XYZ file of N, CA and C in Angstrom:
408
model
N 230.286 107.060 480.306
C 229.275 106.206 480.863
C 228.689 106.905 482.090
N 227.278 106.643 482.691
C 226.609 107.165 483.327
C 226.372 106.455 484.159
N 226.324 106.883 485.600
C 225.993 105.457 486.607
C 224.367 105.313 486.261
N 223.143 106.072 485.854
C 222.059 105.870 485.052
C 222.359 104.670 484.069
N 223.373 104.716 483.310
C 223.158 103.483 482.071
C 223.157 101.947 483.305
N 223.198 101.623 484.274
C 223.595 100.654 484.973
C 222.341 100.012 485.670
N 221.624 98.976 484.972
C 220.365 98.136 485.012
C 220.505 97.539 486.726
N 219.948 97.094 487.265
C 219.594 96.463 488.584
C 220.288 95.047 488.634
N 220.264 94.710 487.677
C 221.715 93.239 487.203
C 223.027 93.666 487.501
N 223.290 95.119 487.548
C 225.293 95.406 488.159
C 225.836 95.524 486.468
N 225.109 95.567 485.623
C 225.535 96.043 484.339
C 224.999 96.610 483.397
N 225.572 97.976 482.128
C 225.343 98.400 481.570
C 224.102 97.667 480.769
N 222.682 98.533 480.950
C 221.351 98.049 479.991
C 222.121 98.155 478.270
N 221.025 97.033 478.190
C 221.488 96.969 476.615
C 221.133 97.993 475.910
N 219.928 99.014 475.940
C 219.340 99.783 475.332
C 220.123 100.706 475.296
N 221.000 101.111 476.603
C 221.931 102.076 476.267
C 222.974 102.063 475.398
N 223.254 101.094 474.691
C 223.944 100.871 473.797
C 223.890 101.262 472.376
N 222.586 101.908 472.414
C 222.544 102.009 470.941
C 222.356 103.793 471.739
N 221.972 104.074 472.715
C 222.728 105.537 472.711
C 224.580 105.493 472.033
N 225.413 104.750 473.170
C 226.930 104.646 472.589
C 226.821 104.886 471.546
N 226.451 103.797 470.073
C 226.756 103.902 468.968
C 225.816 105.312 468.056
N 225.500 105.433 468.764
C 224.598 106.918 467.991
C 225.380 107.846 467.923
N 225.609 108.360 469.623
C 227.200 109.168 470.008
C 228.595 108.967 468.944
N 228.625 107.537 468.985
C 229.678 107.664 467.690
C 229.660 108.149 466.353
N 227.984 107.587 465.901
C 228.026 108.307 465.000
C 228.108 109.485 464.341
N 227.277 110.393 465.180
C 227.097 111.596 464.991
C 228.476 112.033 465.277
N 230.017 111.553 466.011
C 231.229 112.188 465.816
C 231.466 111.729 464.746
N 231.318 110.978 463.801
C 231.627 110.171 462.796
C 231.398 111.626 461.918
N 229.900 111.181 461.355
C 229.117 112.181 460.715
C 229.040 113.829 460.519
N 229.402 114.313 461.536
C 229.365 115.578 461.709
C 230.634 116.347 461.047
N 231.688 116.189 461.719
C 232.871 116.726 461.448
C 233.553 115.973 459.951
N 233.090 114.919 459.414
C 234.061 113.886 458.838
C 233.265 114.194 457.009
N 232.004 114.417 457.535
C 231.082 114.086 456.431
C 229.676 115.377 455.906
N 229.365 115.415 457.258
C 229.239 116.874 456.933
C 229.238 118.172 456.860
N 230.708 118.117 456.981
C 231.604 119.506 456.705
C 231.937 119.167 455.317
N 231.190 118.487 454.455
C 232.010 117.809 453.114
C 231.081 119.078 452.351
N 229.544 119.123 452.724
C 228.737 119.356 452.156
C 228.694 120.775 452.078
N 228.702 121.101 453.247
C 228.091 122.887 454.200
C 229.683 123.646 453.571
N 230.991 122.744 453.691
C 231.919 123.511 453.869
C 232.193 124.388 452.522
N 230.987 124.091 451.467
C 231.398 125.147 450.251
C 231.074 126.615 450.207
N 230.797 127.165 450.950
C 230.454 128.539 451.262
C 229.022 128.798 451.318
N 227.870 127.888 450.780
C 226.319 128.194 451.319
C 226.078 126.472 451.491
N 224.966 126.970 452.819
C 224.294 125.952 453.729
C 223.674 124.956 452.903
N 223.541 123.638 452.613
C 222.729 122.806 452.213
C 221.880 122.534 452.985
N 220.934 122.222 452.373
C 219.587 121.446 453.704
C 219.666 119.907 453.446
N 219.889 119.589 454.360
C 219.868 118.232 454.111
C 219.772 118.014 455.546
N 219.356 115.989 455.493
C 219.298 115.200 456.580
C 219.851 113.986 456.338
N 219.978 113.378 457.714
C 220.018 111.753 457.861
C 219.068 111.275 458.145
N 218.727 110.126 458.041
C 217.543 109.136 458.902
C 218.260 107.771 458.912
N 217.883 106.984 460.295
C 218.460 105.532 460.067
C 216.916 105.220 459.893
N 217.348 103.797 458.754
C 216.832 103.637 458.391
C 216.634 101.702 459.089
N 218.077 101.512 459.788
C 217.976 100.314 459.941
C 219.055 100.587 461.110
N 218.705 99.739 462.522
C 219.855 99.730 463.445
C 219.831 98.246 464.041
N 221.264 97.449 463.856
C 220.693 96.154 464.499
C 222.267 95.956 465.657
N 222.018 95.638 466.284
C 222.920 95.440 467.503
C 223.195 93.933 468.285
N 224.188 93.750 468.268
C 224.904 92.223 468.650
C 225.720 92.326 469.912
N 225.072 91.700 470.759
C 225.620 91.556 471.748
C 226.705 90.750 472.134
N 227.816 90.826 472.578
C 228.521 90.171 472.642
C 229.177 89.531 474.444
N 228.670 90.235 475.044
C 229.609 90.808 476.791
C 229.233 91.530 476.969
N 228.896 91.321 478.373
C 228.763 92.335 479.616
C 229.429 93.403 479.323
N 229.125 94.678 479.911
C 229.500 96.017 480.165
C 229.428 96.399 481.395
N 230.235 96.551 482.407
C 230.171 97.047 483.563
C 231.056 98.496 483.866
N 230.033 98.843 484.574
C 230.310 100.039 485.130
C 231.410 100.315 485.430
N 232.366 101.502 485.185
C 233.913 101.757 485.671
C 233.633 103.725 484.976
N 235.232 103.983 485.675
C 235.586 105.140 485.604
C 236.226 105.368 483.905
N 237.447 104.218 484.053
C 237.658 104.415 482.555
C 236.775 104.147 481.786
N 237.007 104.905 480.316
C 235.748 104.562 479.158
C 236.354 103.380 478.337
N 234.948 103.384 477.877
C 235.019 102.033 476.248
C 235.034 103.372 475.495
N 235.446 102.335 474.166
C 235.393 102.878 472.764
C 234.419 102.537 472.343
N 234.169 102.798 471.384
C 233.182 102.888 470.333
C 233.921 103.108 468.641
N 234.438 102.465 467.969
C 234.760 102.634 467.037
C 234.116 102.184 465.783
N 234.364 102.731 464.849
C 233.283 103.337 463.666
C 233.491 103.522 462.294
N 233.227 102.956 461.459
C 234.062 102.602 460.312
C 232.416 102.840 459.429
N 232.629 103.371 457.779
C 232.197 103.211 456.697
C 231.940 101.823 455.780
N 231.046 101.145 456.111
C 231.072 99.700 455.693
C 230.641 99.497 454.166
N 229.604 100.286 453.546
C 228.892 99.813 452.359
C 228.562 101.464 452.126
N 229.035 101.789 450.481
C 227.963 103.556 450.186
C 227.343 103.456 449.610
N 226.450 103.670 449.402
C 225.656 103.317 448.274
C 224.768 104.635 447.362
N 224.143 105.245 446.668
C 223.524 106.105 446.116
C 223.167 107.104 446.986
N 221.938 106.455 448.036
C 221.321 107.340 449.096
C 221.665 106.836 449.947
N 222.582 105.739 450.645
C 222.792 105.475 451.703
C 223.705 105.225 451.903
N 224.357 105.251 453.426
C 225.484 104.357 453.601
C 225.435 103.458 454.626
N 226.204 102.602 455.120
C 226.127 101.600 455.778
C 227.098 101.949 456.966
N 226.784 102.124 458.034
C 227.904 102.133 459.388
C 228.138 101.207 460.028
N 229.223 100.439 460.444
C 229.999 99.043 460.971
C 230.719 100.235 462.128
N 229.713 99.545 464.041
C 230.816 99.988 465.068
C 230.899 98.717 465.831
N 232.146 98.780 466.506
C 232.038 97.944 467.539
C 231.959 99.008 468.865
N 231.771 98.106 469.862
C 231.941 98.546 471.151
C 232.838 97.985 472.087
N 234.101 98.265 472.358
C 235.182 97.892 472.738
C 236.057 98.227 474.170
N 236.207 97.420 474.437
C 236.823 97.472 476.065
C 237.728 97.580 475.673
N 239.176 99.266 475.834
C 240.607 99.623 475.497
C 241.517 98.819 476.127
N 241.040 98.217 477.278
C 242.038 98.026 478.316
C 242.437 96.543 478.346
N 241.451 95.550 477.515
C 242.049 93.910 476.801
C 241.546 93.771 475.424
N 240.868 94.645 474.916
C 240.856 95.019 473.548
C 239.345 93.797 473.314
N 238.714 93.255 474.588
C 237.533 92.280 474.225
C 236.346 93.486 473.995
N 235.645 92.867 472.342
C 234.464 93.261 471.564
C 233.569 93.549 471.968
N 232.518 94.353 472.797
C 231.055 93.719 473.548
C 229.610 94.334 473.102
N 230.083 94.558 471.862
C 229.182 94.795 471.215
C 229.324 95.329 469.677
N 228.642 94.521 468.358
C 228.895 94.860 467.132
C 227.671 95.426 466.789
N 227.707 96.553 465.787
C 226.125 97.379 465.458
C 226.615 97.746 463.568
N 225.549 97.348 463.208
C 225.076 97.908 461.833
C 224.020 99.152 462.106
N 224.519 100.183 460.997
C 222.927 101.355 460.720
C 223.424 101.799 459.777
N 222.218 101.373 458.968
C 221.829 101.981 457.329
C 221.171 103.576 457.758
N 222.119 104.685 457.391
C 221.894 105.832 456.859
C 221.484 106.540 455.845
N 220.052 107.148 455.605
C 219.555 107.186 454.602
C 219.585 109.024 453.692
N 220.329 109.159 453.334
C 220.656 110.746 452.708
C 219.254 111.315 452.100
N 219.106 112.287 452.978
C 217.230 113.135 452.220
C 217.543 114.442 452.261
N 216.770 114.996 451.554
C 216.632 116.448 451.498
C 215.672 116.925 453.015
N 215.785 118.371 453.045
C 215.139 119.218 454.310
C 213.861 118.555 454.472
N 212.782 117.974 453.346
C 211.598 117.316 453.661
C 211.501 115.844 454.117
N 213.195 115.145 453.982
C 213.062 113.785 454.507
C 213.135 112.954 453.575
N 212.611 113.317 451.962
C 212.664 112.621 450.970
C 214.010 111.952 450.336
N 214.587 110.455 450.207
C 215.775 110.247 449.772
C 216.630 110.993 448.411
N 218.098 111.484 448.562
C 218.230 111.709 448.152
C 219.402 111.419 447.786
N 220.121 111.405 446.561
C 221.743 111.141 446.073
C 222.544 111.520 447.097
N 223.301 111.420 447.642
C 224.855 111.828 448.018
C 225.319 112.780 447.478
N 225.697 113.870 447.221
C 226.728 114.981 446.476
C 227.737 114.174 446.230
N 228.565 114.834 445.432
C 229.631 114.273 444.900
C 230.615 114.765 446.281
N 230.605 115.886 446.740
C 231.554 116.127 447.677
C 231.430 115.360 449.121
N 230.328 114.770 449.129
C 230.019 113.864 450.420
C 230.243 112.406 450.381
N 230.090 112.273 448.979
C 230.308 110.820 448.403
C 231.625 110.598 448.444
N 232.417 111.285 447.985
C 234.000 111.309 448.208
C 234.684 111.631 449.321
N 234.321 112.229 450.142
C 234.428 112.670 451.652
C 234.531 111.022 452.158
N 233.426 110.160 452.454
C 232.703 109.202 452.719
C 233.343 108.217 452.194
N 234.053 107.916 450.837
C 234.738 106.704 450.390
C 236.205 107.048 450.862
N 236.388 108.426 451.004
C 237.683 108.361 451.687
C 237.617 107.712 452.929
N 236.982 108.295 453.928
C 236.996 107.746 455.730
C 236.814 106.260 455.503
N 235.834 105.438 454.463
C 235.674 103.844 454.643
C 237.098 103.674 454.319
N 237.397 103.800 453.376
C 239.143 103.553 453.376
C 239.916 103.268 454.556
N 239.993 104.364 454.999
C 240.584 104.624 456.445
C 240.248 103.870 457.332
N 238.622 103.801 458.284
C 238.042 103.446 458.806
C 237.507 101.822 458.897
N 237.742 101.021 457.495
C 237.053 99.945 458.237
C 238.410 99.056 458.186
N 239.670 99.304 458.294
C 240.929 98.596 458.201
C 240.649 98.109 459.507
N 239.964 98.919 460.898
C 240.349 98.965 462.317
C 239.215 98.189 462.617
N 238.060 97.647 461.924
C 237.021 96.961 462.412
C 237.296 95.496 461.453
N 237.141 93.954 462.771
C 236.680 92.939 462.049
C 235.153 92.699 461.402
């Protein structure tokens, strides 16, 4: 957290919040999902696009030294897309303060939607496995 994210109210702006869950994603995404793709010995071109981001507020966020979480789970896969379920979570009483949906949309280098690979698709139903046990 940034003493910048901290609105003239004495608490974290809401807008910065969907920085947080972006940040998560892209740790989500990067290492988990697409190393599924690249990791066969030549580069794919490919992209993401959200296609949908909606954010629920739940509680205040105030400024401190220790961090929140951000945790991040595989909610829905679908053909060309998948669905991301995070919360935003205070470690230290485990209260929610913020729930976010974003529909991820799989395209080729021009942006155009495209299937999932089989090696990303399976990459991806593995981590929801994993991943949405830890989200209500």
């Amino acid at each position: 957290m940034r003493w910048s994210d901290v609105d003239t109210y004495g608490h974290v702006n809401n807008v910065v919040f969907f920085d947080y869950v972006a940040e998560a994603r892209i740790a989500l995404k990067e290492p988990l999902l697409d190393n599924a793709i690249t990791g066969r010995g030549a580069e794919v071109e490919h992209t993401w696009m959200v296609a949908r981001q909606d954010l629920r507020y739940l509680a205040q966020m105030q400024h401190r030294l220790a961090p929140y979480e951000v945790r991040t789970a595989i909610g829905r896969l679908g053909r060309t897309s998948m669905t991301l379920a995070a919360e935003v979570v205070d470690p230290e009483g485990g209260a929610v303060l913020a729930r976010s949906t974003t529909v991820l949309v799989h395209g080729d280098a021009d942006g155009r939607p495209q299937p999932l690979p089989d090696e990303l698709h399976d990459a991806a139903r593995r981590w929801a496995a994993i991943g949405a046990e830890g989200l209500a």
